Structure formats: structure tokens, C-alpha cells
Short mmCIF file of C-alpha atoms in Angstrom, two decimals:
data_model
loop_
_atom_site.label_atom_id
_atom_site.label_comp_id
_atom_site.label_asym_id
_atom_site.label_seq_id
_atom_site.Cartn_x
_atom_site.Cartn_y
_atom_site.Cartn_z
CA MET A 264 -168.17 90.63 -168.33
CA LYS A 265 -164.93 88.76 -168.17
CA ASN A 266 -161.96 89.61 -170.33
CA ARG A 267 -161.55 87.18 -173.22
CA TRP A 268 -157.78 87.41 -173.18
CA LEU A 269 -157.71 86.35 -169.55
CA ILE A 270 -160.01 83.51 -170.47
CA ALA A 271 -157.43 82.57 -173.10
CA ALA A 272 -154.67 82.78 -170.55
CA SER A 273 -156.65 80.46 -168.34
CA ALA A 274 -157.02 78.01 -171.08
CA VAL A 275 -153.28 78.11 -171.71
CA GLY A 276 -152.71 77.41 -167.99
CA ILE A 277 -154.78 74.25 -168.11
CA HIS A 278 -153.43 73.02 -171.36
CA GLY A 279 -149.75 73.81 -170.39
CA SER A 280 -150.23 71.70 -167.30
CA ILE A 281 -151.68 68.52 -169.02
CA GLY A 282 -149.44 68.98 -171.98
CA SER A 283 -146.58 67.82 -169.95
CA VAL A 284 -147.70 64.27 -170.91
CA TYR A 285 -145.78 64.85 -174.12
CA ALA A 286 -142.53 64.76 -172.15
CA TRP A 287 -143.21 61.19 -171.26
CA SER A 288 -140.26 59.81 -173.34
CA VAL A 289 -137.90 61.44 -170.74
CA PHE A 290 -139.27 58.78 -168.25
CA ASN A 291 -138.69 55.73 -170.60
CA LEU A 292 -135.10 54.89 -169.96
CA PRO A 293 -135.02 55.85 -166.28
CA LEU A 294 -137.99 53.64 -165.59
CA GLU A 295 -136.49 50.70 -167.54
CA GLN A 296 -133.12 50.98 -165.93
CA THR A 297 -134.25 51.71 -162.41
CA PHE A 298 -136.94 49.02 -162.07
CA GLY A 299 -135.97 46.53 -164.86
CA TRP A 300 -139.41 46.91 -166.48
CA ASP A 301 -139.42 46.06 -170.20
CA ARG A 302 -139.96 48.58 -173.00
CA SER A 303 -143.54 47.55 -173.80
CA ALA A 304 -144.65 47.72 -170.14
CA VAL A 305 -143.35 51.25 -169.82
CA ALA A 306 -144.91 52.12 -173.17
CA SER A 307 -148.25 50.96 -171.82
CA THR A 308 -148.30 53.78 -169.22
CA PHE A 309 -148.25 56.32 -171.98
CA SER A 310 -150.63 54.38 -174.11
CA LEU A 311 -153.11 54.09 -171.20
CA ALA A 312 -152.96 57.83 -170.56
CA ILE A 313 -153.74 58.70 -174.18
CA PHE A 314 -156.46 56.00 -174.33
CA PHE A 315 -158.22 57.33 -171.28
CA LEU A 316 -157.69 60.88 -172.56
CA GLY A 317 -159.81 60.10 -175.65
CA LEU A 318 -162.28 58.00 -173.77
CA SER A 319 -162.98 60.53 -171.16
CA ALA A 320 -163.11 63.40 -173.69
CA ALA A 321 -165.85 61.42 -175.49
CA ILE A 322 -167.79 60.59 -172.36
CA MET A 323 -167.39 63.98 -170.57
CA GLY A 324 -168.08 66.26 -173.49
CA HIS A 325 -171.74 66.36 -172.53
CA PHE A 326 -170.72 67.08 -168.93
CA VAL A 327 -168.72 70.19 -170.12
CA GLU A 328 -171.72 71.48 -172.08
CA LYS A 329 -174.13 70.86 -169.24
CA HIS A 330 -172.14 72.05 -166.16
CA GLY A 331 -169.85 74.63 -167.73
CA PRO A 332 -166.06 75.01 -167.97
CA ARG A 333 -165.37 76.01 -164.43
CA LYS A 334 -166.62 72.71 -162.84
CA ALA A 335 -165.18 70.69 -165.67
CA GLY A 336 -161.77 72.40 -165.25
CA LEU A 337 -161.69 71.71 -161.44
CA LEU A 338 -162.56 68.08 -162.06
CA ALA A 339 -159.80 67.79 -164.64
CA ALA A 340 -157.29 69.28 -162.09
CA THR A 341 -158.31 66.82 -159.47
CA PHE A 342 -157.85 63.77 -161.72
CA TRP A 343 -154.53 64.92 -163.28
CA GLY A 344 -152.93 66.00 -160.01
CA ALA A 345 -154.17 62.88 -158.12
CA GLY A 346 -152.97 60.65 -160.95
CA LEU A 347 -149.47 61.99 -160.72
CA LEU A 348 -149.46 61.58 -156.94
CA ILE A 349 -150.49 57.94 -157.32
CA ALA A 350 -147.75 57.49 -159.94
CA GLY A 351 -145.27 58.88 -157.44
CA PHE A 352 -146.47 56.34 -154.85
CA GLY A 353 -146.36 53.48 -157.32
CA THR A 354 -142.70 54.28 -158.34
CA SER A 355 -141.75 54.70 -154.64
CA VAL A 356 -142.75 51.03 -154.02
CA GLY A 357 -141.69 49.78 -157.44
CA ASN A 358 -145.23 48.76 -158.49
CA ILE A 359 -145.93 49.27 -162.20
CA TYR A 360 -149.64 48.60 -161.76
CA LEU A 361 -149.91 51.67 -159.59
CA LEU A 362 -148.10 53.60 -162.15
CA TRP A 363 -150.59 52.50 -164.74
CA LEU A 364 -153.48 53.27 -162.42
CA GLY A 365 -152.21 56.73 -161.45
CA TYR A 366 -150.62 58.11 -164.68
CA GLY A 367 -152.49 55.98 -167.14
CA ILE A 368 -156.09 55.85 -165.91
CA PHE A 369 -156.59 58.68 -163.28
CA GLY A 370 -154.13 61.00 -165.25
CA GLY A 371 -155.69 60.04 -168.57
CA ILE A 372 -159.16 61.01 -167.37
CA GLY A 373 -157.86 64.38 -166.12
CA LEU A 374 -156.20 64.88 -169.55
CA GLY A 375 -159.38 64.28 -171.52
CA ILE A 376 -161.58 66.52 -169.45
CA GLY A 377 -158.91 69.22 -169.23
CA TYR A 378 -158.33 69.11 -172.95
CA ILE A 379 -161.87 69.83 -174.21
CA THR A 380 -162.91 72.17 -171.45
CA PRO A 381 -161.21 75.41 -172.36
CA VAL A 382 -161.39 74.81 -176.17
CA SER A 383 -165.10 74.74 -176.53
CA THR A 384 -165.27 77.87 -174.31
CA LEU A 385 -162.68 79.77 -176.28
CA VAL A 386 -164.40 79.16 -179.68
CA LYS A 387 -167.45 81.08 -178.28
CA TRP A 388 -165.26 83.94 -176.98
CA PHE A 389 -163.44 84.39 -180.37
CA PRO A 390 -166.24 84.19 -183.12
CA ASP A 391 -163.96 86.54 -185.18
CA ARG A 392 -160.79 84.40 -185.03
CA ARG A 393 -161.93 80.88 -184.42
CA GLY A 394 -158.77 79.15 -185.72
CA PHE A 395 -156.40 81.58 -183.82
CA ALA A 396 -158.34 81.03 -180.57
CA THR A 397 -158.29 77.30 -180.65
CA GLY A 398 -154.60 77.43 -181.71
CA LEU A 399 -153.81 79.66 -178.74
CA ALA A 400 -155.23 77.28 -176.15
CA ILE A 401 -153.98 74.08 -177.78
CA MET A 402 -150.49 75.75 -178.19
CA GLY A 403 -150.28 75.60 -174.37
CA PHE A 404 -150.69 71.74 -174.60
CA GLY A 405 -147.79 71.60 -177.11
CA PHE A 406 -145.57 73.84 -174.93
CA GLY A 407 -146.23 71.78 -171.76
CA ALA A 408 -143.40 69.37 -172.58
CA MET A 409 -141.00 72.26 -173.28
CA ILE A 410 -141.00 73.05 -169.55
CA GLY A 411 -141.78 69.48 -168.40
CA GLY A 412 -139.06 67.63 -170.28
CA PRO A 413 -135.98 69.41 -168.90
CA VAL A 414 -137.57 69.85 -165.45
CA PHE A 415 -138.55 66.19 -165.13
CA GLY A 416 -134.96 65.25 -166.29
CA TYR A 417 -133.42 67.56 -163.68
CA LEU A 418 -135.63 66.29 -160.90
CA MET A 419 -134.93 62.60 -161.67
CA GLU A 420 -131.26 63.19 -161.93
CA ASN A 421 -130.99 65.20 -158.66
CA PHE A 422 -133.74 63.72 -156.56
CA SER A 423 -135.70 60.72 -157.64
CA ILE A 424 -138.46 59.44 -160.03
CA PRO A 425 -141.05 59.40 -157.14
CA PHE A 426 -140.17 62.92 -156.18
CA THR A 427 -140.57 64.08 -159.75
CA PHE A 428 -144.16 62.75 -159.84
CA TYR A 429 -145.08 64.20 -156.46
CA ALA A 430 -143.74 67.62 -157.15
CA SER A 431 -145.25 67.90 -160.56
CA GLY A 432 -148.66 66.65 -159.33
CA ILE A 433 -148.95 69.37 -156.62
CA ALA A 434 -147.67 72.13 -158.97
CA TYR A 435 -149.92 71.22 -161.86
CA MET A 436 -153.02 70.84 -159.66
CA ALA A 437 -152.52 74.35 -158.20
CA VAL A 438 -152.07 75.94 -161.65
CA MET A 439 -155.14 74.11 -163.07
CA TYR A 440 -157.34 75.00 -160.04
CA LEU A 441 -156.55 78.75 -160.39
CA SER A 442 -157.10 78.62 -164.19
CA ALA A 443 -160.33 76.83 -163.97
CA LEU A 444 -161.87 79.36 -161.44
CA TYR A 445 -161.68 82.11 -164.08
CA LEU A 446 -163.31 80.13 -166.97
CA GLU A 447 -166.79 81.18 -168.07
CA ARG A 448 -168.89 81.06 -171.21
CA PRO A 449 -169.86 84.31 -172.89
CA PRO A 450 -173.55 85.21 -173.34
CA GLN A 451 -175.38 83.53 -176.22
CA GLY A 452 -174.54 85.24 -179.56
CA TRP A 453 -171.74 87.40 -178.04
CA MET A 454 -169.44 89.26 -180.31
CA PRO A 455 -166.46 91.62 -179.59
CA ASP A 456 -167.23 95.33 -180.05
CA GLY A 457 -165.11 95.66 -183.31
CA MET A 458 -166.81 92.69 -184.91
CA LYS A 459 -170.27 93.97 -183.89
CA GLU A 460 -169.70 97.34 -185.56
CA ALA A 461 -168.16 95.72 -188.74
CA VAL A 462 -171.16 93.38 -189.06
CA ALA A 463 -173.68 96.15 -188.46
CA SER A 464 -172.15 98.43 -191.13
CA GLY A 465 -171.81 95.61 -193.62
CA ALA A 466 -168.03 95.78 -193.69
CA GLN A 467 -167.77 92.24 -192.47
CA LYS A 468 -169.84 89.24 -193.29
CA ILE A 469 -170.33 86.31 -190.95
CA THR A 470 -169.51 83.06 -192.68
CA LYS A 471 -172.26 80.64 -191.71
CA ASP A 472 -171.43 77.23 -190.40
CA LEU A 473 -172.56 74.52 -192.76
CA THR A 474 -174.91 73.02 -190.21
CA GLN A 475 -176.02 73.39 -186.54
CA GLN A 476 -176.04 69.78 -185.18
CA THR A 477 -175.98 68.05 -181.84
CA ALA A 478 -173.23 65.49 -181.16
CA ASN A 479 -175.59 62.61 -181.69
CA GLU A 480 -176.67 64.02 -185.09
CA ALA A 481 -173.06 64.67 -186.14
CA VAL A 482 -171.92 61.05 -185.59
CA LYS A 483 -174.42 59.94 -188.25
CA THR A 484 -172.63 61.96 -191.04
CA ALA A 485 -169.79 60.96 -193.28
CA PRO A 486 -167.63 64.15 -192.54
CA PHE A 487 -167.56 63.14 -188.89
CA TYR A 488 -165.82 59.86 -189.74
CA TRP A 489 -163.53 61.50 -192.31
CA LEU A 490 -162.35 63.94 -189.57
CA TRP A 491 -161.95 60.91 -187.14
CA LEU A 492 -159.77 58.98 -189.63
CA MET A 493 -157.59 61.93 -190.55
CA MET A 494 -156.98 62.62 -186.85
CA PHE A 495 -156.30 58.93 -186.10
CA ILE A 496 -153.63 58.73 -188.77
CA ASN A 497 -152.03 62.09 -187.90
CA ILE A 498 -152.03 61.27 -184.12
CA SER A 499 -150.86 57.65 -184.39
CA CYS A 500 -147.84 58.63 -186.50
CA GLY A 501 -147.06 61.73 -184.43
CA ILE A 502 -147.38 60.08 -181.09
CA GLY A 503 -145.23 57.21 -182.27
CA VAL A 504 -142.50 59.77 -183.01
CA ILE A 505 -143.05 61.52 -179.65
CA TYR A 506 -142.88 58.20 -177.69
CA SER A 507 -139.65 57.24 -179.42
CA ALA A 508 -138.06 60.65 -179.72
CA SER A 509 -135.45 60.36 -177.00
CA PRO A 510 -134.15 56.82 -177.84
CA LEU A 511 -134.44 57.61 -181.58
CA ALA A 512 -132.15 60.60 -181.31
CA GLN A 513 -129.59 58.59 -179.26
CA GLU A 514 -129.54 55.64 -181.57
CA THR A 515 -129.87 57.34 -184.93
CA ILE A 516 -127.55 60.41 -184.62
CA GLY A 517 -125.67 59.42 -181.41
CA LEU A 518 -126.98 62.17 -179.02
CA SER A 519 -126.38 61.77 -175.33
CA PRO A 520 -129.41 61.26 -172.90
CA THR A 521 -129.12 64.92 -171.88
CA GLU A 522 -128.96 66.14 -175.47
CA ALA A 523 -131.85 63.82 -176.42
CA ALA A 524 -133.95 65.27 -173.56
CA ALA A 525 -133.16 68.83 -174.88
CA VAL A 526 -134.48 67.69 -178.31
CA VAL A 527 -137.68 66.44 -176.58
CA GLY A 528 -138.09 69.87 -175.13
CA LEU A 529 -137.52 71.63 -178.44
CA MET A 530 -140.05 69.27 -180.07
CA ALA A 531 -142.59 70.68 -177.72
CA VAL A 532 -141.65 74.21 -178.79
CA PHE A 533 -142.45 73.39 -182.39
CA ASN A 534 -145.51 71.36 -181.44
CA GLY A 535 -146.75 74.58 -179.74
CA ILE A 536 -145.72 76.87 -182.63
CA GLY A 537 -147.41 74.55 -185.14
CA ARG A 538 -150.66 74.68 -183.05
CA LEU A 539 -150.86 78.43 -183.16
CA GLY A 540 -149.36 78.95 -186.56
CA TRP A 541 -151.33 76.38 -188.54
CA ALA A 542 -154.59 77.05 -186.75
CA THR A 543 -154.32 80.83 -187.44
CA LEU A 544 -153.31 80.11 -191.11
CA SER A 545 -156.49 77.98 -191.42
CA ASP A 546 -158.64 81.07 -190.87
CA SER A 547 -157.52 82.35 -194.33
CA LEU A 548 -156.25 79.09 -196.04
CA GLY A 549 -159.36 77.00 -195.08
CA ARG A 550 -159.45 74.03 -192.78
CA ALA A 551 -159.49 71.26 -195.53
CA ASN A 552 -156.52 72.91 -197.36
CA THR A 553 -154.62 73.02 -194.10
CA TYR A 554 -154.96 69.37 -193.57
CA ILE A 555 -153.90 68.60 -197.09
CA ALA A 556 -150.77 70.62 -196.47
CA PHE A 557 -150.12 68.57 -193.32
CA PHE A 558 -150.27 65.32 -195.09
CA VAL A 559 -148.30 66.23 -198.17
CA LEU A 560 -145.47 67.48 -195.97
CA GLN A 561 -145.41 64.50 -193.77
CA ILE A 562 -145.37 61.92 -196.62
CA ALA A 563 -142.08 63.53 -197.68
CA LEU A 564 -140.66 63.99 -194.25
CA PHE A 565 -141.28 60.50 -192.97
CA ALA A 566 -139.65 59.13 -196.23
CA VAL A 567 -136.40 60.99 -195.55
CA LEU A 568 -136.11 60.88 -191.69
CA PRO A 569 -134.61 57.32 -191.49
CA ASN A 570 -131.71 58.27 -193.89
CA ILE A 571 -130.57 61.48 -192.24
CA GLY A 572 -127.04 61.47 -190.68
CA SER A 573 -126.85 65.20 -189.95
CA VAL A 574 -127.82 66.33 -186.47
CA LEU A 575 -129.15 69.65 -187.77
CA MET A 576 -131.24 68.13 -190.62
CA PHE A 577 -132.55 65.41 -188.18
CA GLN A 578 -133.91 68.15 -185.96
CA VAL A 579 -135.31 70.28 -188.82
CA VAL A 580 -137.27 67.32 -190.14
CA LEU A 581 -138.44 66.17 -186.66
CA PHE A 582 -139.59 69.62 -185.62
CA THR A 583 -141.45 70.22 -188.89
CA ILE A 584 -143.29 66.92 -188.26
CA MET A 585 -144.11 68.26 -184.89
CA THR A 586 -145.66 71.48 -186.28
CA CYS A 587 -148.05 69.40 -188.46
CA TYR A 588 -148.88 67.05 -185.57
CA GLY A 589 -149.74 70.01 -183.31
CA GLY A 590 -151.47 71.93 -186.04
CA GLY A 591 -153.83 69.05 -186.66
CA PHE A 592 -155.04 69.21 -183.04
CA ALA A 593 -155.38 72.95 -183.05
CA THR A 594 -157.21 73.20 -186.35
CA LEU A 595 -159.73 70.49 -185.41
CA PRO A 596 -162.10 72.46 -183.12
CA ALA A 597 -162.50 75.27 -185.66
CA PHE A 598 -163.00 72.63 -188.41
CA ILE A 599 -165.76 71.05 -186.17
CA GLY A 600 -167.44 74.43 -185.80
CA ASP A 601 -167.39 75.09 -189.50
CA LEU A 602 -169.00 71.67 -190.26
CA PHE A 603 -171.37 71.14 -187.30
CA GLY A 604 -171.69 74.63 -185.56
CA THR A 605 -171.01 75.44 -181.98
CA LYS A 606 -174.24 74.16 -180.38
CA GLN A 607 -172.47 71.13 -178.89
CA LEU A 608 -168.93 71.61 -180.11
CA GLY A 609 -167.39 70.29 -176.98
CA ALA A 610 -169.34 67.03 -177.09
CA ILE A 611 -168.53 66.55 -180.85
CA HIS A 612 -164.85 67.32 -180.11
CA GLY A 613 -164.85 64.72 -177.43
CA TYR A 614 -166.29 62.09 -179.77
CA ILE A 615 -163.67 62.78 -182.42
CA LEU A 616 -160.94 62.56 -179.77
CA THR A 617 -161.74 58.92 -179.40
CA ALA A 618 -159.26 58.85 -182.45
CA TRP A 619 -156.62 59.95 -179.96
CA ALA A 620 -157.52 57.09 -177.57
CA ALA A 621 -157.21 54.65 -180.35
CA ALA A 622 -153.92 56.20 -181.68
CA GLY A 623 -152.46 56.20 -178.16
CA LEU A 624 -152.68 52.51 -178.16
CA VAL A 625 -151.49 52.01 -181.75
CA GLY A 626 -148.71 54.50 -182.31
CA PRO A 627 -146.33 53.78 -179.40
CA GLN A 628 -147.00 50.02 -179.49
CA ILE A 629 -146.09 49.87 -183.20
CA ALA A 630 -142.91 51.83 -182.56
CA ALA A 631 -141.95 49.71 -179.57
CA TYR A 632 -142.75 46.39 -181.21
CA LEU A 633 -140.98 47.09 -184.63
CA ARG A 634 -137.98 48.47 -182.67
CA SER A 635 -137.70 45.22 -180.60
CA VAL A 636 -138.13 43.04 -183.75
CA THR A 637 -135.92 44.95 -186.33
CA GLY A 638 -133.50 46.78 -183.95
CA SER A 639 -134.22 50.15 -185.35
CA TYR A 640 -137.15 52.61 -185.98
CA GLU A 641 -136.58 52.68 -189.82
CA LEU A 642 -139.51 50.39 -190.86
CA THR A 643 -141.89 52.27 -188.47
CA LEU A 644 -141.17 55.57 -190.04
CA TYR A 645 -141.77 54.19 -193.59
CA ILE A 646 -145.12 52.66 -192.44
CA PHE A 647 -146.14 56.04 -190.94
CA GLY A 648 -145.25 57.72 -194.21
CA GLY A 649 -147.47 55.37 -196.15
CA ALA A 650 -150.34 55.97 -193.78
CA PHE A 651 -150.34 59.66 -194.62
CA VAL A 652 -151.12 58.77 -198.29
CA VAL A 653 -154.45 57.41 -197.04
CA ALA A 654 -155.01 60.57 -194.97
CA LEU A 655 -154.32 62.76 -197.91
CA GLY A 656 -156.95 60.98 -200.00
CA VAL A 657 -159.49 61.54 -197.19
CA ALA A 658 -158.60 65.17 -196.98
CA PHE A 659 -159.36 65.65 -200.66
CA MET A 660 -162.78 63.98 -200.18
CA MET A 661 -163.43 66.42 -197.31
CA LYS A 662 -162.52 69.37 -199.51
CA ALA A 663 -164.79 68.25 -202.26
CA TYR A 664 -167.71 67.80 -199.74
CA ILE A 665 -167.22 71.27 -198.22
CA THR A 666 -167.11 72.98 -201.64
CA LYS A 667 -170.36 71.28 -202.58
CA ALA A 668 -172.11 71.97 -199.30
CA ARG A 669 -170.99 75.61 -199.15
CA GLY A 670 -172.38 76.13 -202.63
CA LYS A 671 -175.79 74.68 -201.71
CA LEU A 672 -175.93 76.86 -198.51
CA GLU A 673 -175.11 80.04 -200.36
CA ALA A 674 -177.76 79.14 -203.01
CA VAL A 675 -180.32 78.61 -200.31
CA THR A 676 -179.33 81.88 -198.46
CA ALA A 677 -179.50 83.85 -201.82
#
């Protein structure tokens, strides 16, 4: 029997590698200045990566369920590593189409498979702390840019853009291969010893999932689309901020490119902290209440962000937004388990992550377009704040549904 904490460490290894995608904003200005590519063309690289992340997660969720996490993890490592190597070649010859192909398409496919693979496995290894477990894995995705941002900046400054892609491709492929080789599902119905004893003695009751559905059954229900919409809004707005973080910090509060790169790295820290913190809190607060808290906070934060002149307050608001953004991702798999069970959690998770694919196209493009038209990011931030009002309404609908469904389930059980 494998150690579940080493399984968790392997999950963090995979997510930490692919999470470096969140350091993309460090590449924006160097690519524009070195090759003369316009802002929208450079933004398309990141948009493609997130689009193919969501698309491949949706398509390959069934592959993960059928073939297991080890094979899926190795496949993810191959696509992500190869994508970075192709991106290195593309920038070495100054061809943006090869950059799109490598980082955007090949890399995006690796991101999607790598994202869902360890999460669905960890939920089964931690039936006693579902939110904590998914938060732990997805925390690694948030922390990926904490290392990636400064390292990419250093490599580009001291070597070159192509070298940065080559070096990271080889390094991430190695880490992901080693991590994937340890991944394995637990036996059906497995519980840790402490939980087994507590359940047997009656000291702990197992909270039943509302249903046990396949992915194709789940997509026919209203809660599936409510989850999709909440994630789409949370991701679109968050990813728009991530995309524009470095230039936003330089233009709004006058940070230098080096200081702005450090802010991008710190954003990743709070993205990661939010993933573990909010997901763990959701075990006691409840998943729907956690999402309500995300949206209430962000309505207020996006309203004040454009008017901040203080460097410290700018960072406090930005980093708090990042905790909510990361927390939304980390709480999602546990929310799916509560609503639809763990029978095909990976496949359902993949379907909902099509919201990420759509948001990857919408968020950065809105930010880039409005910046080019208005000369600032102010209008973008206000629009994002308004979108969270819609998300909050959906979250209240979800809470009402869960309360009613839980009551019916308990009545039937009694």
C-alpha cells in the first residue's frame, strides 16, 4: 500500500510544474519588445494554452478514469515538456505560430491532462479531508509561478527567451515523469485507519454525497451548469488580472519591470495559499458558503482596485483577489464530489473545466482590448466587479438547492 502523503507530494510535483503557466505575464513585454509582436498576438499564446487546458481536461477525463493516474501523468509530462521545447524553437527563429503551437496547443493539452490527473486520485485517498486534499494538490498549481516568475525573468535577462523555454521544458518534464510514476488509486472504499475506527465506533458519521452520477448524467442537471457559470466568471476575471498583472503594476503604481515580476511571483504565493486555505475551510464552512464568500469579497475588491495609489494597498487587494481565484479552483473538486459523488469525478471535473477554456479566451482578450482602446485597465476592473454580482446570485441558488436536496436525502435515509 502506498503512502497517501507521498501521493500528495507527487500531485504537488505535477501541479507545481504546470502551474508555471501563471507566470506568463513575465513573458509579455520581452516578447513584444524583442520580436515586435503586438499585445493581442502575444496574449493569444496564453489564451490558447488555457483554452486547450480546458478542452483537453474535458476530453481526457474519461482517459484518466479508464487508464489510471500514472499513464495520464506521463502523457501530461510529455505534452507539457514538448510544448515548451517547441516554444523555445519558435522563439529562436522568431516564428509566433510555432510559439502558439508549442506553448498554446501542445502545452495546453499537457496542462489539462496534468491538472485533472492527481486531483481525482487525491480525493479518493483523503475521504476524511476532501477539501484539504484537493487544496493541497491545487496549491502546487498556484505556487508554480512563485518559482517560475523570478526564474523565467532571470533566465531571459541573463541568457535568452529561447533558452528559458528549453531549460524549463527539460526540467518540468523530469519532475513530472518522476511524480507520475508514484501515482496510484487506493482500493475501492479505502479509508485511513483513524477514520475506519471512528466510523466503526460511531464517533464519526460519513456525510453521504447527494448523488452518485456518471459524467454524462451530471451534465443533464442544473447544478452542473451553475458550477460551470460560477467557475467561468471567477476564472475570467482572475485570469484577466493575472495576464495584466505585470503591466498593470508598472502603469498604475509605477513599479519597475523587476519589481512587477516580483509582484507576479508573490501573486502566485497567495494564489497557492488561497487554494489550500479556502479549500480546507470549505470542509467546515460548506462549499456553497465558501463560493458566496469569494464573490462578496471580489465585488468589493474590484471596485476599489482602480483607485488605489498606495503600493502596499495595491498589493493587499491584488493578493486577496488571488486567494479567492485560487480557492475557487481548489474547492471545485470537493464540491463536485459532494454533488455528484466520486464515481467519475475526474471526468465531471474535466467537463466543468471547459469553463476554464472559455475564460482563457475571454479574460485576457477583454483586458488587452480595453487597455488598447481606453489606455488603462480601469474599465476592465469595473466590468469584472459587475460580473461577480451575477456569480453571487448563482451561488445563492446553489446553496438553496443543496439545502433542499440534503433534507430530502436525510429524510429518505431516516
